[in-house]
Amino acid sequence: MNIKTRAISTISGKLMTRAARRHLLALALAGVWCSMAGSSAWATPRTVVIGLAAPMSGPSGSTGVSLERAAQLAVDDINNGKPVIGGEPVLFRLLPQDDRADPRTGELIADYFVKSKVAAVVGHWNSGVGVPAARIYAAAGIPHVAPAVTAPAYTQQGDASAFRIVPHDGEGARLTADYVVRELKARNIAVIDDSTLFGSTYADEFAKSVKVLQGRVTGRYTVSSKTSDFNNVLRSIRDSEPDVVLFAGLDAQAAQLVQDMRRLQIRAPLVGIGGLVGPTFLKLAGPSGEGVSVVEPGLPSYKGPQWRHFEQAWKAAWQDEIYLYAPFAYDAVRVIAAAMQQADSTDPGKVTASLHRIGYKGITGNIAFDAQGNLRDPVFTLYRVNGGHWRVVRSMAQHDRN
């Protein structure tokens, strides 16, 4: 081989060596990338969908929107923590739906959630919607946590996957009766319900407790949940001269009712039920709302860093006051995610079993469930309208009753 041939061979060898090195380096990098992509740090997160159902239009629309806002804040907070379940990263997503406070619409949404393969459901707001929808979730084995459904029937249907983080009507009605008979000294009480499952159940439980306390329901009346005409009922009530009028219905109707009571010179105080505390009643009732009182679930105020974070995030996003039930929607999402992480699975059956064992500290307080899915050791707050604002009177609990 002459000098020129050896030189060309040497140069080619060097070039081949560099090319081979580049090829080997590319293979090595590809191998590292594949290894990293297979790890939880680089894998695409698996989406976990949580359904949210509430009335986002109509008379209760503002409340439903507040539940959606709170639930979305919870989802954002969970995702910011980079959750890992079953060894893989997950990304939570909220699927909100407007049930219009209508039972049939609620059932259609429940079917939609089942077909959408949601991992869990937060909802509903109305008992009349939540109870039939719960049967559909139960048949599909989907865990569902109610931030507002209070009818006892919700957790009495043999459904292991139904939970609520608010007290049920039996507990609230007993405390309301105790307040009316013992504190307001009422002996003749008129009771009106709005013919919904929520209203009629609460009125029934209240009347039973009044009887036990040796009070007397002098008249029991039922109106449509859509009516604004209380004249006939109120004329009958006026003739009986009650000490207290209890209205088992929602805020907009309660506001109309108390205005009509004052117009007809009925001076008896109006006592409402859960769901009245908020801006809607105050705005619609005006001066007629003075003195109206109600026993609501939950603490009068929340404390601690978790609550401060929620409050700051809410104010930054909407510059609006926090509706009474919004914190319960936030906690409903958080307790579901906590149960999934405790079970290290999103399998519905495992999540349901985990919820039955959970002990979670939320912004509304300690959350744990009894065998039926009811909230253990619930706390209530008595509110009264004074000076155009809802004022806290005191906290109440079942063990406070003698």
Short mmCIF file of C-alpha atoms in Angstrom, two decimals:
data_model
loop_
_atom_site.label_atom_id
_atom_site.label_comp_id
_atom_site.label_asym_id
_atom_site.label_seq_id
_atom_site.Cartn_x
_atom_site.Cartn_y
_atom_site.Cartn_z
CA MET A 1 0.00 0.00 0.00
CA ASN A 2 1.50 3.34 -0.99
CA ILE A 3 1.61 6.41 1.20
CA LYS A 4 -1.43 8.01 -0.46
CA THR A 5 -3.58 4.87 -0.02
CA ARG A 6 -2.60 4.55 3.66
CA ALA A 7 -3.50 8.19 4.24
CA ILE A 8 -6.96 7.77 2.68
CA SER A 9 -7.56 4.58 4.68
CA THR A 10 -6.54 6.32 7.89
CA ILE A 11 -8.80 9.32 7.23
CA SER A 12 -11.75 7.02 6.34
CA GLY A 13 -11.20 5.08 9.53
CA LYS A 14 -11.31 8.24 11.57
CA LEU A 15 -14.48 9.38 9.79
CA MET A 16 -16.13 6.00 10.35
CA THR A 17 -15.13 6.08 13.95
CA ARG A 18 -16.73 9.53 14.42
CA ALA A 19 -19.90 8.41 12.62
CA ALA A 20 -20.03 5.26 14.68
CA ARG A 21 -19.60 7.30 17.81
CA ARG A 22 -22.40 9.65 16.82
CA HIS A 23 -24.61 6.62 16.06
CA LEU A 24 -23.79 4.97 19.36
CA LEU A 25 -24.41 8.24 21.20
CA ALA A 26 -27.81 8.60 19.52
CA LEU A 27 -28.72 5.03 20.49
CA ALA A 28 -27.61 5.67 24.04
CA LEU A 29 -29.66 8.87 24.30
CA ALA A 30 -32.69 7.10 22.84
CA GLY A 31 -32.33 4.39 25.44
CA VAL A 32 -32.13 6.92 28.24
CA TRP A 33 -35.20 8.76 26.89
CA CYS A 34 -37.20 5.56 26.66
CA SER A 35 -36.21 4.66 30.19
CA MET A 36 -37.21 8.09 31.49
CA ALA A 37 -40.44 8.11 29.50
CA GLY A 38 -41.36 4.85 31.15
CA SER A 39 -40.94 6.36 34.60
CA SER A 40 -43.65 8.25 36.51
CA ALA A 41 -41.58 11.44 36.18
CA TRP A 42 -41.89 11.53 32.38
CA ALA A 43 -45.03 9.54 31.59
CA THR A 44 -48.13 11.35 30.37
CA PRO A 45 -50.47 11.65 33.37
CA ARG A 46 -53.60 9.51 33.33
CA THR A 47 -56.77 11.58 33.51
CA VAL A 48 -59.15 10.93 36.40
CA VAL A 49 -62.56 12.52 35.83
CA ILE A 50 -64.84 13.58 38.69
CA GLY A 51 -68.41 14.53 37.81
CA LEU A 52 -70.02 17.57 39.47
CA ALA A 53 -73.81 17.93 39.34
CA ALA A 54 -75.72 20.92 40.71
CA PRO A 55 -78.33 23.44 39.59
CA MET A 56 -76.41 26.11 37.67
CA SER A 57 -79.48 27.89 36.33
CA GLY A 58 -82.85 28.88 37.78
CA PRO A 59 -83.55 30.11 41.34
CA SER A 60 -80.70 28.07 42.86
CA GLY A 61 -78.27 28.75 40.02
CA SER A 62 -75.96 31.01 42.01
CA THR A 63 -75.53 28.29 44.63
CA GLY A 64 -74.80 25.65 41.99
CA VAL A 65 -72.20 27.87 40.35
CA SER A 66 -70.53 28.36 43.74
CA LEU A 67 -70.30 24.57 44.16
CA GLU A 68 -68.66 24.26 40.74
CA ARG A 69 -66.17 27.00 41.56
CA ALA A 70 -65.19 25.38 44.84
CA ALA A 71 -64.87 21.95 43.26
CA GLN A 72 -62.62 23.36 40.53
CA LEU A 73 -60.39 25.02 43.14
CA ALA A 74 -60.05 21.62 44.82
CA VAL A 75 -59.12 19.95 41.52
CA ASP A 76 -56.51 22.64 40.84
CA ASP A 77 -55.01 22.24 44.30
CA ILE A 78 -54.81 18.46 43.94
CA ASN A 79 -53.17 18.70 40.51
CA ASN A 80 -50.62 21.22 41.79
CA GLY A 81 -49.47 18.52 44.21
CA LYS A 82 -48.51 16.24 41.26
CA PRO A 83 -50.51 13.24 42.53
CA VAL A 84 -49.35 9.70 41.85
CA ILE A 85 -51.79 6.80 42.20
CA GLY A 86 -50.93 3.19 41.50
CA GLY A 87 -47.36 4.16 40.60
CA GLU A 88 -48.33 6.55 37.80
CA PRO A 89 -48.99 10.29 37.68
CA VAL A 90 -52.64 11.33 37.40
CA LEU A 91 -54.36 14.53 36.38
CA PHE A 92 -57.77 15.22 37.88
CA ARG A 93 -60.44 16.84 35.71
CA LEU A 94 -63.86 18.19 36.72
CA LEU A 95 -66.88 17.42 34.53
CA PRO A 96 -69.61 19.90 35.64
CA GLN A 97 -73.26 19.48 34.66
CA ASP A 98 -76.37 21.58 35.32
CA ASP A 99 -79.12 19.38 36.79
CA ARG A 100 -81.57 22.36 36.90
CA ALA A 101 -82.83 21.17 40.29
CA ASP A 102 -84.94 18.73 38.27
CA PRO A 103 -85.11 15.01 39.18
CA ARG A 104 -85.42 13.78 35.58
CA THR A 105 -82.52 15.95 34.42
CA GLY A 106 -80.50 14.62 37.36
CA GLU A 107 -81.14 11.05 36.23
CA LEU A 108 -80.07 11.90 32.68
CA ILE A 109 -76.87 13.44 34.00
CA ALA A 110 -76.24 10.37 36.17
CA ASP A 111 -76.56 8.18 33.06
CA TYR A 112 -74.18 10.50 31.23
CA PHE A 113 -71.63 10.25 34.04
CA VAL A 114 -71.83 6.46 33.94
CA LYS A 115 -71.29 6.43 30.16
CA SER A 116 -68.44 8.90 30.55
CA LYS A 117 -66.78 6.50 33.01
CA VAL A 118 -66.25 9.11 35.70
CA ALA A 119 -64.24 7.87 38.66
CA ALA A 120 -66.55 9.51 41.22
CA VAL A 121 -69.31 12.10 41.52
CA VAL A 122 -69.79 15.20 43.68
CA GLY A 123 -73.48 16.12 43.84
CA HIS A 124 -76.26 16.91 43.97
CA TRP A 125 -77.68 20.04 45.63
CA ASN A 126 -81.36 19.08 45.92
CA SER A 127 -82.47 15.96 47.80
CA GLY A 128 -85.22 15.35 45.26
CA VAL A 129 -82.55 15.14 42.56
CA GLY A 130 -79.82 13.42 44.55
CA VAL A 131 -81.88 10.47 45.83
CA PRO A 132 -82.98 9.07 42.43
CA ALA A 133 -79.60 9.86 40.84
CA ALA A 134 -77.87 7.93 43.63
CA ARG A 135 -79.61 4.73 42.51
CA ILE A 136 -77.99 5.06 39.08
CA TYR A 137 -74.53 5.65 40.56
CA ALA A 138 -75.03 2.70 42.90
CA ALA A 139 -75.97 0.36 40.05
CA ALA A 140 -72.74 1.37 38.28
CA GLY A 141 -70.69 1.13 41.49
CA ILE A 142 -69.58 4.77 41.28
CA PRO A 143 -68.74 6.42 44.64
CA HIS A 144 -70.66 9.67 45.10
CA VAL A 145 -70.24 12.29 47.80
CA ALA A 146 -73.04 14.81 48.35
CA PRO A 147 -72.13 18.33 49.49
CA ALA A 148 -75.76 19.26 50.19
CA VAL A 149 -78.23 16.33 49.87
CA THR A 150 -79.77 16.07 53.33
CA ALA A 151 -82.80 13.75 52.97
CA PRO A 152 -82.27 10.63 55.14
CA ALA A 153 -83.38 8.46 52.18
CA TYR A 154 -80.13 9.30 50.34
CA THR A 155 -78.14 6.91 52.53
CA GLN A 156 -81.01 4.50 53.28
CA GLN A 157 -81.23 2.84 49.88
CA GLY A 158 -78.75 0.06 50.59
CA ASP A 159 -76.11 1.86 48.56
CA ALA A 160 -72.60 1.36 49.94
CA SER A 161 -71.18 3.99 47.56
CA ALA A 162 -73.29 6.94 48.80
CA PHE A 163 -71.71 9.46 51.19
CA ARG A 164 -72.58 12.94 52.41
CA ILE A 165 -70.41 15.49 54.16
CA VAL A 166 -73.38 17.45 55.52
CA PRO A 167 -75.76 16.30 58.28
CA HIS A 168 -79.10 14.78 57.32
CA ASP A 169 -82.49 16.40 57.83
CA GLY A 170 -83.38 14.37 60.90
CA GLU A 171 -80.47 15.90 62.81
CA GLY A 172 -81.10 19.45 61.62
CA ALA A 173 -84.85 19.23 62.19
CA ARG A 174 -84.41 18.06 65.78
CA LEU A 175 -82.12 20.99 66.58
CA THR A 176 -84.47 23.42 64.84
CA ALA A 177 -87.41 22.12 66.89
CA ASP A 178 -85.35 22.40 70.05
CA TYR A 179 -84.56 26.03 69.22
CA VAL A 180 -88.19 26.90 68.36
CA VAL A 181 -89.77 25.26 71.42
CA ARG A 182 -87.15 25.86 74.10
CA GLU A 183 -85.59 29.16 73.10
CA LEU A 184 -88.40 30.91 71.23
CA LYS A 185 -90.93 29.42 73.71
CA ALA A 186 -93.32 28.60 70.87
CA ARG A 187 -96.32 26.46 71.70
CA ASN A 188 -98.40 27.03 68.56
CA ILE A 189 -96.40 26.50 65.40
CA ALA A 190 -97.48 26.68 61.75
CA VAL A 191 -95.47 24.54 59.32
CA ILE A 192 -95.30 25.07 55.55
CA ASP A 193 -93.33 22.84 53.18
CA ASP A 194 -92.60 23.30 49.48
CA SER A 195 -93.75 19.77 48.47
CA THR A 196 -90.21 18.69 47.50
CA LEU A 197 -88.56 15.66 49.08
CA PHE A 198 -86.23 18.01 50.94
CA GLY A 199 -88.97 20.26 52.27
CA SER A 200 -91.56 17.65 53.15
CA THR A 201 -89.03 15.36 54.86
CA TYR A 202 -87.66 18.20 56.94
CA ALA A 203 -91.17 19.35 57.91
CA ASP A 204 -92.11 15.80 58.96
CA GLU A 205 -89.01 15.42 61.12
CA PHE A 206 -89.52 18.86 62.63
CA ALA A 207 -93.17 18.13 63.53
CA LYS A 208 -92.19 14.85 65.22
CA SER A 209 -89.57 16.61 67.32
CA VAL A 210 -91.96 19.41 68.27
CA LYS A 211 -94.41 16.83 69.58
CA VAL A 212 -91.70 15.14 71.66
CA LEU A 213 -90.86 18.54 73.16
CA GLN A 214 -94.56 19.07 73.96
CA GLY A 215 -95.00 21.85 71.45
CA ARG A 216 -97.95 21.91 69.05
CA VAL A 217 -98.16 22.19 65.28
CA THR A 218 -101.42 24.09 64.83
CA GLY A 219 -101.40 23.86 61.04
CA ARG A 220 -99.51 21.93 58.40
CA TYR A 221 -99.55 23.37 54.88
CA THR A 222 -98.03 22.40 51.55
CA VAL A 223 -97.36 24.69 48.59
CA SER A 224 -95.77 24.14 45.19
CA SER A 225 -92.02 24.74 45.06
CA LYS A 226 -92.69 27.07 42.13
CA THR A 227 -95.48 29.19 43.59
CA SER A 228 -95.21 32.83 44.59
CA ASP A 229 -98.80 33.05 45.86
CA PHE A 230 -99.05 32.38 49.60
CA ASN A 231 -102.21 34.39 50.26
CA ASN A 232 -104.64 31.56 51.03
CA VAL A 233 -102.20 29.71 53.24
CA LEU A 234 -101.22 32.85 55.13
CA ARG A 235 -104.79 33.93 55.76
CA SER A 236 -105.44 30.55 57.36
CA ILE A 237 -102.24 30.83 59.37
CA ARG A 238 -103.14 34.33 60.55
CA ASP A 239 -106.40 33.05 62.00
CA SER A 240 -104.55 30.46 64.12
CA GLU A 241 -102.24 33.12 65.62
CA PRO A 242 -99.05 31.04 65.66
CA ASP A 243 -96.02 31.86 67.78
CA VAL A 244 -93.65 30.76 64.98
CA VAL A 245 -93.96 29.91 61.28
CA LEU A 246 -91.54 27.30 59.94
CA PHE A 247 -90.96 27.25 56.19
CA ALA A 248 -89.34 24.11 54.78
CA GLY A 249 -88.21 25.43 51.40
CA LEU A 250 -85.48 27.35 49.62
CA ASP A 251 -84.24 30.93 49.82
CA ALA A 252 -86.09 32.71 46.98
CA GLN A 253 -89.48 31.37 48.09
CA ALA A 254 -88.74 32.07 51.74
CA ALA A 255 -88.04 35.69 50.84
CA GLN A 256 -91.41 36.04 49.10
CA LEU A 257 -93.16 34.28 51.98
CA VAL A 258 -91.79 36.58 54.68
CA GLN A 259 -92.71 39.66 52.64
CA ASP A 260 -96.28 38.37 52.34
CA MET A 261 -96.39 37.56 56.06
CA ARG A 262 -95.51 41.15 56.96
CA ARG A 263 -97.95 42.56 54.40
CA LEU A 264 -100.74 40.51 56.02
CA GLN A 265 -99.67 41.66 59.49
CA ILE A 266 -98.45 38.24 60.64
CA ARG A 267 -95.85 39.15 63.26
CA ALA A 268 -94.74 35.64 64.19
CA PRO A 269 -91.05 35.08 63.44
CA LEU A 270 -90.20 33.00 60.37
CA VAL A 271 -87.78 30.12 60.87
CA GLY A 272 -86.24 28.59 57.77
CA ILE A 273 -84.24 25.46 57.04
CA GLY A 274 -80.80 24.75 55.58
CA GLY A 275 -80.00 26.68 52.41
CA LEU A 276 -81.27 30.13 53.35
CA VAL A 277 -78.01 31.67 54.52
CA GLY A 278 -76.57 33.63 51.63
CA PRO A 279 -77.09 36.81 49.60
CA THR A 280 -80.16 35.63 47.68
CA PHE A 281 -82.54 35.68 50.64
CA LEU A 282 -81.22 39.01 51.95
CA LYS A 283 -81.54 40.69 48.57
CA LEU A 284 -85.05 39.43 47.85
CA ALA A 285 -86.50 39.72 51.36
CA GLY A 286 -85.22 43.22 52.10
CA PRO A 287 -86.32 44.72 55.44
CA SER A 288 -88.98 42.00 55.84
CA GLY A 289 -86.17 39.50 56.40
CA GLU A 290 -85.18 41.02 59.75
CA GLY A 291 -85.35 38.44 62.54
CA VAL A 292 -85.55 35.38 60.29
CA SER A 293 -83.47 32.54 61.71
CA VAL A 294 -82.21 29.20 60.45
CA VAL A 295 -80.11 26.25 61.60
CA GLU A 296 -77.48 25.48 58.95
CA PRO A 297 -74.90 22.67 58.76
CA GLY A 298 -71.27 23.42 59.44
CA LEU A 299 -69.21 25.75 61.57
CA PRO A 300 -69.88 29.51 61.68
CA SER A 301 -66.34 30.21 60.48
CA TYR A 302 -63.34 28.21 59.37
CA LYS A 303 -59.74 28.54 60.47
CA GLY A 304 -56.26 27.31 59.65
CA PRO A 305 -53.88 27.52 56.68
CA GLN A 306 -55.99 25.21 54.50
CA TRP A 307 -59.01 27.52 54.87
CA ARG A 308 -56.94 30.67 54.33
CA HIS A 309 -55.58 29.20 51.10
CA PHE A 310 -59.10 28.40 49.89
CA GLU A 311 -60.40 31.85 50.83
CA GLN A 312 -57.52 33.65 49.11
CA ALA A 313 -57.85 31.55 45.95
CA TRP A 314 -61.62 32.18 45.84
CA LYS A 315 -61.28 35.95 46.30
CA ALA A 316 -58.48 36.16 43.74
CA ALA A 317 -60.56 34.34 41.13
CA TRP A 318 -64.00 35.89 41.66
CA GLN A 319 -63.90 38.82 44.13
CA ASP A 320 -67.17 37.43 45.47
CA GLU A 321 -68.33 36.18 48.83
CA ILE A 322 -68.09 32.46 49.57
CA TYR A 323 -71.49 30.78 49.54
CA LEU A 324 -72.37 28.64 52.56
CA TYR A 325 -72.16 25.25 50.82
CA ALA A 326 -69.11 25.97 48.64
CA PRO A 327 -66.60 24.68 51.25
CA PHE A 328 -68.49 21.37 51.36
CA ALA A 329 -68.04 20.94 47.59
CA TYR A 330 -64.33 21.68 47.98
CA ASP A 331 -64.02 19.07 50.72
CA ALA A 332 -66.08 16.53 48.76
CA VAL A 333 -63.53 16.58 45.93
CA ARG A 334 -60.60 16.51 48.33
CA VAL A 335 -61.92 13.58 50.36
CA ILE A 336 -62.48 11.57 47.16
CA ALA A 337 -58.89 12.21 46.06
CA ALA A 338 -57.64 11.35 49.55
CA ALA A 339 -59.54 8.05 49.43
CA MET A 340 -57.99 7.23 46.04
CA GLN A 341 -54.52 7.93 47.36
CA GLN A 342 -55.22 5.92 50.52
CA ALA A 343 -56.38 2.99 48.35
CA ASP A 344 -53.56 3.67 45.85
CA SER A 345 -56.19 3.04 43.19
CA THR A 346 -59.01 4.70 41.26
CA ASP A 347 -60.98 1.46 41.09
CA PRO A 348 -64.51 2.41 42.23
CA GLY A 349 -64.87 -0.52 44.61
CA LYS A 350 -61.55 0.18 46.30
CA VAL A 351 -62.30 3.90 46.53
CA THR A 352 -65.69 3.19 48.12
CA ALA A 353 -64.07 0.90 50.69
CA SER A 354 -61.45 3.56 51.38
CA LEU A 355 -64.12 6.24 51.92
CA HIS A 356 -65.73 4.06 54.58
CA ARG A 357 -62.39 4.03 56.45
CA ILE A 358 -61.29 7.60 55.76
CA GLY A 359 -60.40 10.11 58.42
CA TYR A 360 -59.80 13.41 56.68
CA LYS A 361 -59.34 16.94 58.02
CA GLY A 362 -60.99 19.32 55.60
CA ILE A 363 -61.71 23.02 55.63
CA THR A 364 -65.21 22.25 57.02
CA GLY A 365 -63.83 20.11 59.84
CA ASN A 366 -63.07 16.45 60.43
CA ILE A 367 -64.66 14.13 57.88
CA ALA A 368 -65.47 10.51 58.63
CA PHE A 369 -68.50 8.42 57.71
CA ASP A 370 -70.68 5.96 59.56
CA ALA A 371 -71.69 2.59 58.10
CA GLN A 372 -74.47 4.18 56.03
CA GLY A 373 -72.27 6.93 54.63
CA ASN A 374 -73.53 9.72 56.88
CA LEU A 375 -71.18 12.30 58.35
CA ARG A 376 -70.06 11.43 61.87
CA ASP A 377 -70.39 14.04 64.65
CA PRO A 378 -71.96 16.85 62.57
CA VAL A 379 -71.96 20.45 63.78
CA PHE A 380 -74.60 23.11 63.03
CA THR A 381 -74.78 26.87 63.33
CA LEU A 382 -77.77 29.03 64.22
CA TYR A 383 -78.00 32.23 62.14
CA ARG A 384 -80.36 35.20 62.39
CA VAL A 385 -80.84 38.23 60.13
CA ASN A 386 -79.91 41.42 61.97
CA GLY A 387 -79.31 44.76 60.29
CA GLY A 388 -79.65 43.26 56.84
CA HIS A 389 -76.92 40.67 57.43
CA TRP A 390 -76.79 37.06 58.51
CA ARG A 391 -75.35 37.00 62.03
CA VAL A 392 -74.05 33.98 63.90
CA VAL A 393 -75.98 33.23 67.09
CA ARG A 394 -74.11 30.10 68.19
CA SER A 395 -72.87 26.67 67.17
CA MET A 396 -75.01 23.62 67.89
CA ALA A 397 -74.46 19.86 67.97
CA GLN A 398 -76.58 16.79 68.65
CA HIS A 399 -74.82 16.07 71.94
CA ASP A 400 -75.77 19.56 73.18
CA ARG A 401 -79.44 18.53 73.44
CA ASN A 402 -80.62 17.42 76.87
#
